[in-house]
mmCIF file of C-alpha atoms in Angstrom:
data_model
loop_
_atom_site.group_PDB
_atom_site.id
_atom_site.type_symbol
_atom_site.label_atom_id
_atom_site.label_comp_id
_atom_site.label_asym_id
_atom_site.label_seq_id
_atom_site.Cartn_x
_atom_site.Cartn_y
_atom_site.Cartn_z
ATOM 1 C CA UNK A 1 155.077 -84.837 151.458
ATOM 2 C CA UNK A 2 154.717 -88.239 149.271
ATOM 3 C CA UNK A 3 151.504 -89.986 149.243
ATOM 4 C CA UNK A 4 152.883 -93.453 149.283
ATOM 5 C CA UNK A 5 156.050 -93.870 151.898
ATOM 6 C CA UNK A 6 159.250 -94.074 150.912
ATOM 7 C CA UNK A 7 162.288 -96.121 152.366
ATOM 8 C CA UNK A 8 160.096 -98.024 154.563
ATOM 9 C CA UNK A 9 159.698 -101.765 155.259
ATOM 10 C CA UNK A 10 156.982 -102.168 152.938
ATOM 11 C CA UNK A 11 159.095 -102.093 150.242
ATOM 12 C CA UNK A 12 158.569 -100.147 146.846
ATOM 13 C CA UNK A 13 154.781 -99.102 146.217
ATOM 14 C CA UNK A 14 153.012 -98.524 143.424
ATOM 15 C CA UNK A 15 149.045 -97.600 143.542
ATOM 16 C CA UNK A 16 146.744 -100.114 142.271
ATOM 17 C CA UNK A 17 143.434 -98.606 142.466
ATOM 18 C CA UNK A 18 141.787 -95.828 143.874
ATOM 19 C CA UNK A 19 138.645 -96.296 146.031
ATOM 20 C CA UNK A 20 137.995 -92.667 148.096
ATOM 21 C CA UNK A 21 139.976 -89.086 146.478
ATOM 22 C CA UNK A 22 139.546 -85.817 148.413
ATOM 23 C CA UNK A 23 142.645 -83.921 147.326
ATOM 24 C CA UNK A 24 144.418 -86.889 147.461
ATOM 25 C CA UNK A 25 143.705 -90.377 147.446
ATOM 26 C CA UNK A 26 142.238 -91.636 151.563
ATOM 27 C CA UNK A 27 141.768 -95.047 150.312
ATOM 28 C CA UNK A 28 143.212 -97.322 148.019
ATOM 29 C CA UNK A 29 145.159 -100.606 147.114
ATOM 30 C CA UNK A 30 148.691 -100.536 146.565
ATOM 31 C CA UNK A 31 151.643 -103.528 145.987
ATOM 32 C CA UNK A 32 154.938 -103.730 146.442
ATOM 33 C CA UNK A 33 157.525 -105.119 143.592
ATOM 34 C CA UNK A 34 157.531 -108.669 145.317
ATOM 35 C CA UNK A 35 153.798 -108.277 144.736
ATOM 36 C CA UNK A 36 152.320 -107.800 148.757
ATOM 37 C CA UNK A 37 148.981 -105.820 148.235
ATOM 38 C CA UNK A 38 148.243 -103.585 150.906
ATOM 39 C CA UNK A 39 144.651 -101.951 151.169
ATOM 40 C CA UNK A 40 145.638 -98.241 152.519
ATOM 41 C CA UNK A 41 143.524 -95.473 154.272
ATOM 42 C CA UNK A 42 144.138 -92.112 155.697
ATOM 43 C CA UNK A 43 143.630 -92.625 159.190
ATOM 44 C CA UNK A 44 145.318 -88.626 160.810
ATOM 45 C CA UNK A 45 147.029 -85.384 159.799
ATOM 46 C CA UNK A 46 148.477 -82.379 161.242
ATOM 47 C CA UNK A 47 150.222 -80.059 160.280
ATOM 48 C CA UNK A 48 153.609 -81.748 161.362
ATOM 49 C CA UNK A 49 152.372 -85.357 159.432
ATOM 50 C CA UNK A 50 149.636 -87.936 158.079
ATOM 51 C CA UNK A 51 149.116 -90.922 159.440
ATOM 52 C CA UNK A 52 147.985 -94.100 157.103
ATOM 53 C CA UNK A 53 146.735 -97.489 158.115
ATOM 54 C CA UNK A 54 148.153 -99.842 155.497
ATOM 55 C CA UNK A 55 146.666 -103.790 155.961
ATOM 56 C CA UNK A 56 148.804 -106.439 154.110
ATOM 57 C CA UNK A 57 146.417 -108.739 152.139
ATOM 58 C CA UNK A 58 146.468 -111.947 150.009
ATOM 59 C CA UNK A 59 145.873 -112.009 146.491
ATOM 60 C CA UNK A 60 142.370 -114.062 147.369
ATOM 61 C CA UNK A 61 141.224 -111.336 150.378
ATOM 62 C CA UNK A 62 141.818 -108.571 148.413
ATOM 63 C CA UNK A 63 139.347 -109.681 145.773
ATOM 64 C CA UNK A 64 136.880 -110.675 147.872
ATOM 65 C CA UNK A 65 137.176 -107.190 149.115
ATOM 66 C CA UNK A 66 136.680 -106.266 145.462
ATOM 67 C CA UNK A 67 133.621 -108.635 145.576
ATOM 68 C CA UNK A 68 131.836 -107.066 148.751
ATOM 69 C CA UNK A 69 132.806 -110.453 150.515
ATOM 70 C CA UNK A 70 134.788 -108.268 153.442
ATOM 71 C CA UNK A 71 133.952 -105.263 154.655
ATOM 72 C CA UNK A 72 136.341 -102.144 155.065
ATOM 73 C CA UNK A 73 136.188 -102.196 158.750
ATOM 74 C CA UNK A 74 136.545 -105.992 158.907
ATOM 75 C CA UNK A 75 139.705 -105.477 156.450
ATOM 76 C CA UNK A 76 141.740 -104.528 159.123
ATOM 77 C CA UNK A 77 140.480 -105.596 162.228
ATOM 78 C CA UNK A 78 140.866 -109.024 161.176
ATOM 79 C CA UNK A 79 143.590 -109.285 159.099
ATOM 80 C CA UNK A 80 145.215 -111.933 157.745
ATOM 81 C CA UNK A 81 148.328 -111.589 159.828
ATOM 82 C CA UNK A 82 147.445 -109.927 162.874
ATOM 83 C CA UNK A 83 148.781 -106.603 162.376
ATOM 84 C CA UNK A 84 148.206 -103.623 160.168
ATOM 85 C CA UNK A 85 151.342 -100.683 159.357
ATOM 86 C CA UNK A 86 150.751 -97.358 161.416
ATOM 87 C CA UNK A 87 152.977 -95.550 158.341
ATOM 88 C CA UNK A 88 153.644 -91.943 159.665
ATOM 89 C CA UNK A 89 154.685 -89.093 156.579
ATOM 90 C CA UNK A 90 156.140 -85.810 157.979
ATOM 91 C CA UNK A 91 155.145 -82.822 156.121
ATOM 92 C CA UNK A 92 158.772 -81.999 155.958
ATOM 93 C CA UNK A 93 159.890 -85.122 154.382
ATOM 94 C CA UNK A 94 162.320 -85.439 157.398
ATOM 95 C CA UNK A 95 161.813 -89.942 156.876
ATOM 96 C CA UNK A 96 159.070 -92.098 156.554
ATOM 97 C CA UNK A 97 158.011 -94.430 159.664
ATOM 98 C CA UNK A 98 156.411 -97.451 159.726
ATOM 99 C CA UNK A 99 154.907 -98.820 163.392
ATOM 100 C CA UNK A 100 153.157 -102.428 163.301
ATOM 101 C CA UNK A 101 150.202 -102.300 165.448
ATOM 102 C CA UNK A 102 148.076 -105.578 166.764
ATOM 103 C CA UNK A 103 144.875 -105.754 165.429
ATOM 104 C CA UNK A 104 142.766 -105.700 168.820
ATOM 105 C CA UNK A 105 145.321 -102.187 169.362
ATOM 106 C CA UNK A 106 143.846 -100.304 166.528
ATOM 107 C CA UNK A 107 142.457 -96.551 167.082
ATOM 108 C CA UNK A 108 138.196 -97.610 166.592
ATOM 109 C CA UNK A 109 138.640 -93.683 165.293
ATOM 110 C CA UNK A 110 141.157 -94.200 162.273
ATOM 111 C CA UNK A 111 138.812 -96.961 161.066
ATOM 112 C CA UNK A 112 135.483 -97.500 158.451
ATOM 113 C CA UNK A 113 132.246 -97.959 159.630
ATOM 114 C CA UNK A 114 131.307 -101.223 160.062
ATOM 115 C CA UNK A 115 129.058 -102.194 156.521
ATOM 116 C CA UNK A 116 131.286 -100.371 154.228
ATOM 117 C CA UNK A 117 132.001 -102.106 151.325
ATOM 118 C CA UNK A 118 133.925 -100.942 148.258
ATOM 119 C CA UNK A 119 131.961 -99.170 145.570
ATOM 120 C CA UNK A 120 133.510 -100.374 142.350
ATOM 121 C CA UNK A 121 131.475 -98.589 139.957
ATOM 122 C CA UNK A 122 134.330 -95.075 140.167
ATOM 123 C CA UNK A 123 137.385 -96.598 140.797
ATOM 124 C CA UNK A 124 140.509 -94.968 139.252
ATOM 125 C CA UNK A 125 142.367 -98.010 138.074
ATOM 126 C CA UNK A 126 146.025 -96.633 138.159
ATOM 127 C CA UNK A 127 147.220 -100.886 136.981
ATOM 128 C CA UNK A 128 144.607 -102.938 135.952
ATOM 129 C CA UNK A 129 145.913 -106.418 137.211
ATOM 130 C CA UNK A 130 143.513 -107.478 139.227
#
């Protein structure tokens, strides 16, 4: 199984930065090659697949996420366009699935807590372009 999806409607993705690593990365920023940042977190997995919430941002949310301006929990619940990508990733690599869910349909489970901002001071920069 990939960490980032592959053949999916988000296009090609390349980690930006990393924000929370257990084993693997459970949050982070990622872009595509025409440059859409999407903020990323581990929302599910069982032993068939994981389940990631990815939430499309701007250029000017996503660094006022940096700046502690938006909350994690606020990230997707009141994103930009709506809608935030349920991307399923079977274990088996069997195809990558993306789902776009309304924000006001969101699992309350898969989410932050509300008040958590990003803690800057340990992030793994994978590209520094921000």
């Amino acid at each position: 199984m990939s960490l980032l999806p592959q053949d999916t409607n988000l296009g090609k993705l390349e980690i930006l930065e990393v924000y929370e690593y257990y084993d693997v990365p459970y949050l982070f920023a990622c872009q595509n090659k025409s440059g859409q940042i999407f903020l990323a977190s581990w929302a599910n997995q069982t032993r068939e697949f994981g389940t990631w919430l990815y939430v499309p941002m701007s250029a000017s949310r996503f660094a006022g996420l940096r700046a502690g301006r938006v909350d994690l929990r606020d990230a997707y619940l009141t994103s930009e366009d709506g809608f935030v990508y349920e991307v399923t990733i079977p274990c088996d690599d069997s195809g990558d699935t993306t789902v776009t869910i309304s924000c006001d349909k969101l699992n309350e489970n898969w989410l932050p807590m509300p008040g958590e901002f990003l803690d800057l001071s340990e992030v793994e920069a994978v590209i520094s372009s921000f």
